[in-house]
Amino acid sequence: MTKIISTSKTINKTDIEKYASAAGDFNPIHLDESFAKTTQFGKCIAHGMMVAASISEALTAQFGINWISKGHLKIRFKSPVFPGEQITTTGELKKNSLNTFSVKVTKNNNQVAITGEASIPKKNEVKNEL
Amino acid sequence: MENFIDYSKLSVGQLLCKKSIEINSNLVKNYLESTQDSSEMISDLDGNEYIPPMAIAAFGLQIVIDYLKIPHGTLHVGQELVIESPLIIGELIDYEASIATNSVRNNWRFVTIEIISKTTEKNIVMTTKSTITMPVITPDHQGINHD
């Protein structure tokens, strides 16, 4: 398995509002257009953790219990995701590695929103520890 | 001025806060819906579903954001998760947050917060590191906090 199955979704304003309520993060940079206009982005942006959730979703779909038991993820937020933008999450096994994947969330304008890497232990390593 | 937190005084290793949360099925349902997560829920042998790891991290981060009264407009620039054990929906999580780094670059403050989440039996569920950045502010410039 050298690639993580790619997933895509569109982040809407409603999703951002739902995420704010679900996570309790009401920072106006995500919700208040007039405040967001005063920031470097000029408009509301999605929560970073909301976008990052797509990586965990892809890893859960592919690696299941191995990911949610002993996974390791390190990511950088490179550019914001604006309401209405589509994001695609991809991953690829790193060269010379057995279980570390480079992961990426890309927007429909090809800008990278998140980059990083994820390590997932092998099945027997998880079974022995659970 | 009473709400002002001098972020320059946050020292590495400083314990910020501890809080316990029960991540129940309703919280998980709302979280999954808002993130449009369509992955299948993973269960233990008894059919108890596990909490998505990123939800555990997100709820922990929010505790710290609230505690530190992070200025609006603060940006999240990096995130790390080291998962030690899965956690069943409805279990209580004890979060403990401390400062991992605190530095200034080009008039922006970068703070990394380490959050250790444990079960009530003190087993580590996950360790996360969240790096946030905010413009350097002083008490005299509190007005730009937009709070």
Short mmCIF file of C-alpha atoms in Angstrom, two decimals:
data_model
loop_
_atom_site.label_atom_id
_atom_site.label_comp_id
_atom_site.label_asym_id
_atom_site.label_seq_id
_atom_site.Cartn_x
_atom_site.Cartn_y
_atom_site.Cartn_z
CA MET A 1 0.00 0.00 0.00
CA THR A 2 1.88 3.08 -1.20
CA LYS A 3 -0.89 5.64 -1.53
CA ILE A 4 -3.63 6.88 0.73
CA ILE A 5 -6.99 6.86 -1.01
CA SER A 6 -7.75 10.44 -1.95
CA THR A 7 -10.89 12.14 -0.64
CA SER A 8 -12.46 15.45 -1.67
CA LYS A 9 -15.08 17.71 -0.14
CA THR A 10 -16.27 21.29 -0.34
CA ILE A 11 -16.06 23.40 2.79
CA ASN A 12 -19.12 25.61 3.06
CA LYS A 13 -19.95 28.47 5.40
CA THR A 14 -22.57 26.25 7.04
CA ASP A 15 -19.95 23.57 7.74
CA ILE A 16 -17.71 26.17 9.36
CA GLU A 17 -20.59 27.35 11.56
CA LYS A 18 -21.38 23.74 12.49
CA TYR A 19 -17.74 23.08 13.30
CA ALA A 20 -17.56 26.21 15.49
CA SER A 21 -20.51 24.91 17.51
CA ALA A 22 -19.19 21.35 17.63
CA ALA A 23 -15.67 22.28 18.74
CA GLY A 24 -16.60 25.42 20.67
CA ASP A 25 -14.30 27.62 18.59
CA PHE A 26 -16.09 30.87 17.84
CA ASN A 27 -13.05 32.92 16.78
CA PRO A 28 -14.60 35.60 14.52
CA ILE A 29 -11.93 35.03 11.89
CA HIS A 30 -14.04 31.96 11.00
CA LEU A 31 -17.51 33.41 11.45
CA ASP A 32 -17.68 37.19 11.26
CA GLU A 33 -17.22 38.64 7.77
CA SER A 34 -16.76 42.20 9.00
CA PHE A 35 -14.05 41.12 11.44
CA ALA A 36 -12.45 38.84 8.85
CA LYS A 37 -12.18 41.79 6.46
CA THR A 38 -9.76 43.43 8.91
CA THR A 39 -7.43 40.42 8.84
CA GLN A 40 -4.68 39.52 6.37
CA PHE A 41 -7.08 37.12 4.61
CA GLY A 42 -9.85 39.64 3.97
CA LYS A 43 -12.59 37.08 4.50
CA CYS A 44 -13.61 34.23 6.78
CA ILE A 45 -11.49 31.09 6.80
CA ALA A 46 -12.20 27.52 7.88
CA HIS A 47 -10.79 26.27 11.18
CA GLY A 48 -7.42 24.57 10.67
CA MET A 49 -8.49 21.57 12.73
CA MET A 50 -11.60 21.23 10.61
CA VAL A 51 -9.51 20.95 7.46
CA ALA A 52 -7.02 18.67 9.23
CA ALA A 53 -9.90 16.36 10.13
CA SER A 54 -9.94 15.27 6.49
CA ILE A 55 -6.46 13.75 6.96
CA SER A 56 -7.56 11.78 10.00
CA GLU A 57 -10.68 10.71 8.12
CA ALA A 58 -8.56 9.37 5.23
CA LEU A 59 -6.19 7.58 7.63
CA THR A 60 -9.11 6.07 9.53
CA ALA A 61 -10.70 4.86 6.29
CA GLN A 62 -7.47 3.24 5.19
CA PHE A 63 -5.78 2.05 8.36
CA GLY A 64 -8.68 1.81 10.85
CA ILE A 65 -7.67 0.69 14.33
CA ASN A 66 -3.95 0.99 13.50
CA TRP A 67 -4.30 4.74 12.96
CA ILE A 68 -6.61 5.51 15.87
CA SER A 69 -4.55 3.38 18.30
CA LYS A 70 -0.95 4.28 17.64
CA GLY A 71 -0.79 6.79 14.81
CA HIS A 72 1.49 9.82 14.67
CA LEU A 73 0.70 12.90 12.61
CA LYS A 74 2.66 16.10 12.21
CA ILE A 75 1.29 18.83 9.95
CA ARG A 76 1.79 22.46 8.98
CA PHE A 77 -1.05 24.75 7.97
CA LYS A 78 0.26 26.45 4.83
CA SER A 79 -2.69 28.42 3.51
CA PRO A 80 -6.25 29.06 4.63
CA VAL A 81 -9.33 27.39 3.20
CA PHE A 82 -12.13 29.80 2.34
CA PRO A 83 -15.83 28.95 2.31
CA GLY A 84 -16.84 27.39 -1.00
CA GLU A 85 -13.41 25.91 -1.71
CA GLN A 86 -12.94 22.23 -2.42
CA ILE A 87 -10.19 20.35 -0.64
CA THR A 88 -8.56 17.08 -1.65
CA THR A 89 -6.60 14.97 0.82
CA THR A 90 -3.86 12.73 -0.49
CA GLY A 91 -0.98 10.72 0.90
CA GLU A 92 1.96 8.78 -0.38
CA LEU A 93 4.42 6.40 1.24
CA LYS A 94 7.71 8.16 1.83
CA LYS A 95 10.78 6.92 0.04
CA ASN A 96 12.66 4.24 1.96
CA SER A 97 9.92 4.04 4.56
CA LEU A 98 7.64 1.17 5.45
CA ASN A 99 4.99 3.07 7.36
CA THR A 100 5.49 6.85 7.06
CA PHE A 101 3.36 8.73 4.54
CA SER A 102 3.65 12.28 3.34
CA VAL A 103 0.15 13.78 3.55
CA LYS A 104 -1.28 16.84 1.86
CA VAL A 105 -4.51 18.79 1.62
CA THR A 106 -4.78 20.71 -1.65
CA LYS A 107 -7.39 23.26 -2.66
CA ASN A 108 -9.11 23.36 -6.03
CA ASN A 109 -6.82 26.22 -7.09
CA ASN A 110 -3.87 23.85 -6.46
CA GLN A 111 -2.73 25.79 -3.41
CA VAL A 112 -1.56 23.56 -0.60
CA ALA A 113 -3.55 24.05 2.60
CA ILE A 114 -1.76 21.48 4.76
CA THR A 115 1.38 19.39 4.43
CA GLY A 116 2.87 16.89 6.81
CA GLU A 117 3.55 13.28 7.53
CA ALA A 118 1.75 10.44 9.19
CA SER A 119 3.18 7.24 10.63
CA ILE A 120 1.00 4.23 11.13
CA PRO A 121 2.32 1.17 12.97
CA LYS A 122 2.05 -2.27 11.45
CA LYS A 123 -0.92 -4.45 12.41
CA ASN A 124 0.98 -6.80 14.71
CA GLU A 125 2.51 -3.85 16.63
CA VAL A 126 -0.97 -2.56 17.45
CA LYS A 127 -2.44 -5.98 18.32
CA ASN A 128 0.37 -6.72 20.74
CA GLU A 129 -0.16 -3.48 22.63
CA LEU A 130 -3.95 -3.23 22.78
CA MET B 1 -7.40 45.29 31.46
CA GLU B 2 -8.20 42.48 33.89
CA ASN B 3 -8.52 39.93 31.08
CA PHE B 4 -5.16 40.76 29.58
CA ILE B 5 -2.69 37.89 29.43
CA ASP B 6 0.94 38.76 28.91
CA TYR B 7 1.93 36.01 26.48
CA SER B 8 5.60 36.98 26.78
CA LYS B 9 5.51 35.68 30.35
CA LEU B 10 4.43 32.16 29.40
CA SER B 11 7.46 30.03 30.18
CA VAL B 12 8.44 26.67 28.72
CA GLY B 13 7.13 23.85 30.89
CA GLN B 14 4.56 26.09 32.58
CA LEU B 15 1.38 24.21 33.38
CA LEU B 16 -1.55 26.14 31.96
CA CYS B 17 -4.67 24.25 32.88
CA LYS B 18 -6.30 20.91 33.54
CA LYS B 19 -9.82 20.03 32.57
CA SER B 20 -11.90 16.89 32.21
CA ILE B 21 -14.42 16.36 29.44
CA GLU B 22 -16.75 13.53 28.64
CA ILE B 23 -16.84 13.24 24.88
CA ASN B 24 -20.29 11.81 24.46
CA SER B 25 -22.04 10.51 21.36
CA ASN B 26 -23.74 13.83 20.75
CA LEU B 27 -20.42 15.71 20.66
CA VAL B 28 -18.97 13.11 18.32
CA LYS B 29 -22.03 13.17 16.07
CA ASN B 30 -21.88 16.97 15.74
CA TYR B 31 -18.13 16.85 15.17
CA LEU B 32 -18.40 14.21 12.42
CA GLU B 33 -21.26 16.05 10.74
CA SER B 34 -19.41 19.37 10.72
CA THR B 35 -16.24 17.81 9.29
CA GLN B 36 -18.25 15.77 6.74
CA ASP B 37 -16.39 12.71 7.98
CA SER B 38 -17.75 9.69 6.17
CA SER B 39 -15.21 7.13 7.41
CA GLU B 40 -16.65 4.12 9.17
CA MET B 41 -16.63 4.31 12.97
CA ILE B 42 -14.15 1.88 14.53
CA SER B 43 -15.45 -0.23 17.42
CA ASP B 44 -13.99 -2.53 20.05
CA LEU B 45 -14.99 -6.20 20.31
CA ASP B 46 -18.05 -5.24 22.39
CA GLY B 47 -19.24 -2.82 19.73
CA ASN B 48 -18.27 0.34 21.63
CA GLU B 49 -17.28 3.02 19.14
CA TYR B 50 -14.02 4.92 19.45
CA ILE B 51 -13.75 8.72 19.40
CA PRO B 52 -12.07 10.05 16.21
CA PRO B 53 -8.55 11.07 17.26
CA MET B 54 -8.73 14.52 15.69
CA ALA B 55 -11.85 15.23 17.78
CA ILE B 56 -9.91 14.45 20.96
CA ALA B 57 -7.22 16.88 19.81
CA ALA B 58 -9.72 19.58 18.77
CA PHE B 59 -11.60 19.54 22.08
CA GLY B 60 -8.33 19.71 24.00
CA LEU B 61 -7.07 22.64 21.96
CA GLN B 62 -10.29 24.53 22.58
CA ILE B 63 -9.81 24.24 26.35
CA VAL B 64 -6.47 26.02 26.04
CA ILE B 65 -7.74 28.66 23.63
CA ASP B 66 -10.46 29.52 26.13
CA TYR B 67 -8.06 29.46 29.07
CA LEU B 68 -5.45 31.69 27.41
CA LYS B 69 -8.08 34.08 26.05
CA ILE B 70 -6.26 33.83 22.74
CA PRO B 71 -6.78 37.06 20.78
CA HIS B 72 -9.22 36.81 17.91
CA GLY B 73 -7.33 36.50 14.66
CA THR B 74 -4.74 34.17 16.15
CA LEU B 75 -3.65 31.58 13.60
CA HIS B 76 -3.05 27.88 13.99
CA VAL B 77 0.14 27.05 12.10
CA GLY B 78 1.12 23.56 13.18
CA GLN B 79 -0.30 20.47 14.81
CA GLU B 80 1.15 17.20 16.00
CA LEU B 81 -0.67 14.16 17.38
CA VAL B 82 0.93 11.14 18.99
CA ILE B 83 -1.78 8.62 19.69
CA GLU B 84 -1.12 6.16 22.50
CA SER B 85 -4.47 4.44 22.84
CA PRO B 86 -8.00 4.68 21.41
CA LEU B 87 -10.79 5.97 23.61
CA ILE B 88 -14.41 4.84 23.66
CA ILE B 89 -17.19 7.39 23.23
CA GLY B 90 -18.56 8.47 26.58
CA GLU B 91 -15.32 7.99 28.53
CA LEU B 92 -13.96 10.87 30.54
CA ILE B 93 -10.73 12.49 29.32
CA ASP B 94 -8.41 14.47 31.58
CA TYR B 95 -6.58 17.16 29.61
CA GLU B 96 -3.43 18.80 30.90
CA ALA B 97 -1.91 21.67 28.94
CA SER B 98 1.52 23.24 29.24
CA ILE B 99 3.79 25.53 27.26
CA ALA B 100 6.27 23.72 25.00
CA THR B 101 7.80 26.76 23.24
CA ASN B 102 7.28 30.52 23.24
CA SER B 103 9.23 32.71 20.84
CA VAL B 104 8.96 35.85 18.71
CA ARG B 105 9.82 36.12 15.03
CA ASN B 106 9.20 39.19 12.85
CA ASN B 107 6.86 40.69 15.41
CA TRP B 108 4.75 37.54 15.60
CA ARG B 109 4.65 35.40 18.71
CA PHE B 110 4.75 31.63 18.18
CA VAL B 111 3.49 29.54 21.08
CA THR B 112 3.46 25.75 21.10
CA ILE B 113 1.12 24.17 23.59
CA GLU B 114 1.51 20.56 24.62
CA ILE B 115 -1.65 18.83 25.70
CA ILE B 116 -1.59 15.41 27.31
CA SER B 117 -4.91 13.63 27.43
CA LYS B 118 -5.39 10.73 29.81
CA THR B 119 -8.09 8.38 30.93
CA THR B 120 -9.30 8.62 34.51
CA GLU B 121 -6.98 5.64 35.18
CA LYS B 122 -4.09 7.93 34.11
CA ASN B 123 -3.36 6.04 30.90
CA ILE B 124 -2.18 8.40 28.17
CA VAL B 125 -4.59 8.56 25.25
CA MET B 126 -2.76 11.14 23.19
CA THR B 127 -0.12 13.85 23.32
CA THR B 128 -0.63 16.80 21.02
CA LYS B 129 1.40 19.87 20.21
CA SER B 130 -0.39 22.85 18.73
CA THR B 131 1.53 25.85 17.44
CA ILE B 132 -0.34 29.13 17.23
CA THR B 133 0.84 32.55 16.16
CA MET B 134 -0.40 36.01 17.06
CA PRO B 135 0.89 39.55 16.58
CA VAL B 136 3.09 40.67 19.46
CA ILE B 137 0.92 42.79 21.72
CA THR B 138 1.49 44.72 24.91
CA PRO B 139 -1.01 45.91 27.54
CA ASP B 140 -0.89 49.37 25.93
CA HIS B 141 -2.12 47.91 22.66
CA GLN B 142 -4.84 45.74 24.08
CA GLY B 143 -7.37 47.44 21.87
CA ILE B 144 -6.21 45.45 18.87
CA ASN B 145 -7.30 42.21 20.52
CA HIS B 146 -10.82 42.56 19.11
CA ASP B 147 -12.16 40.72 22.16
#
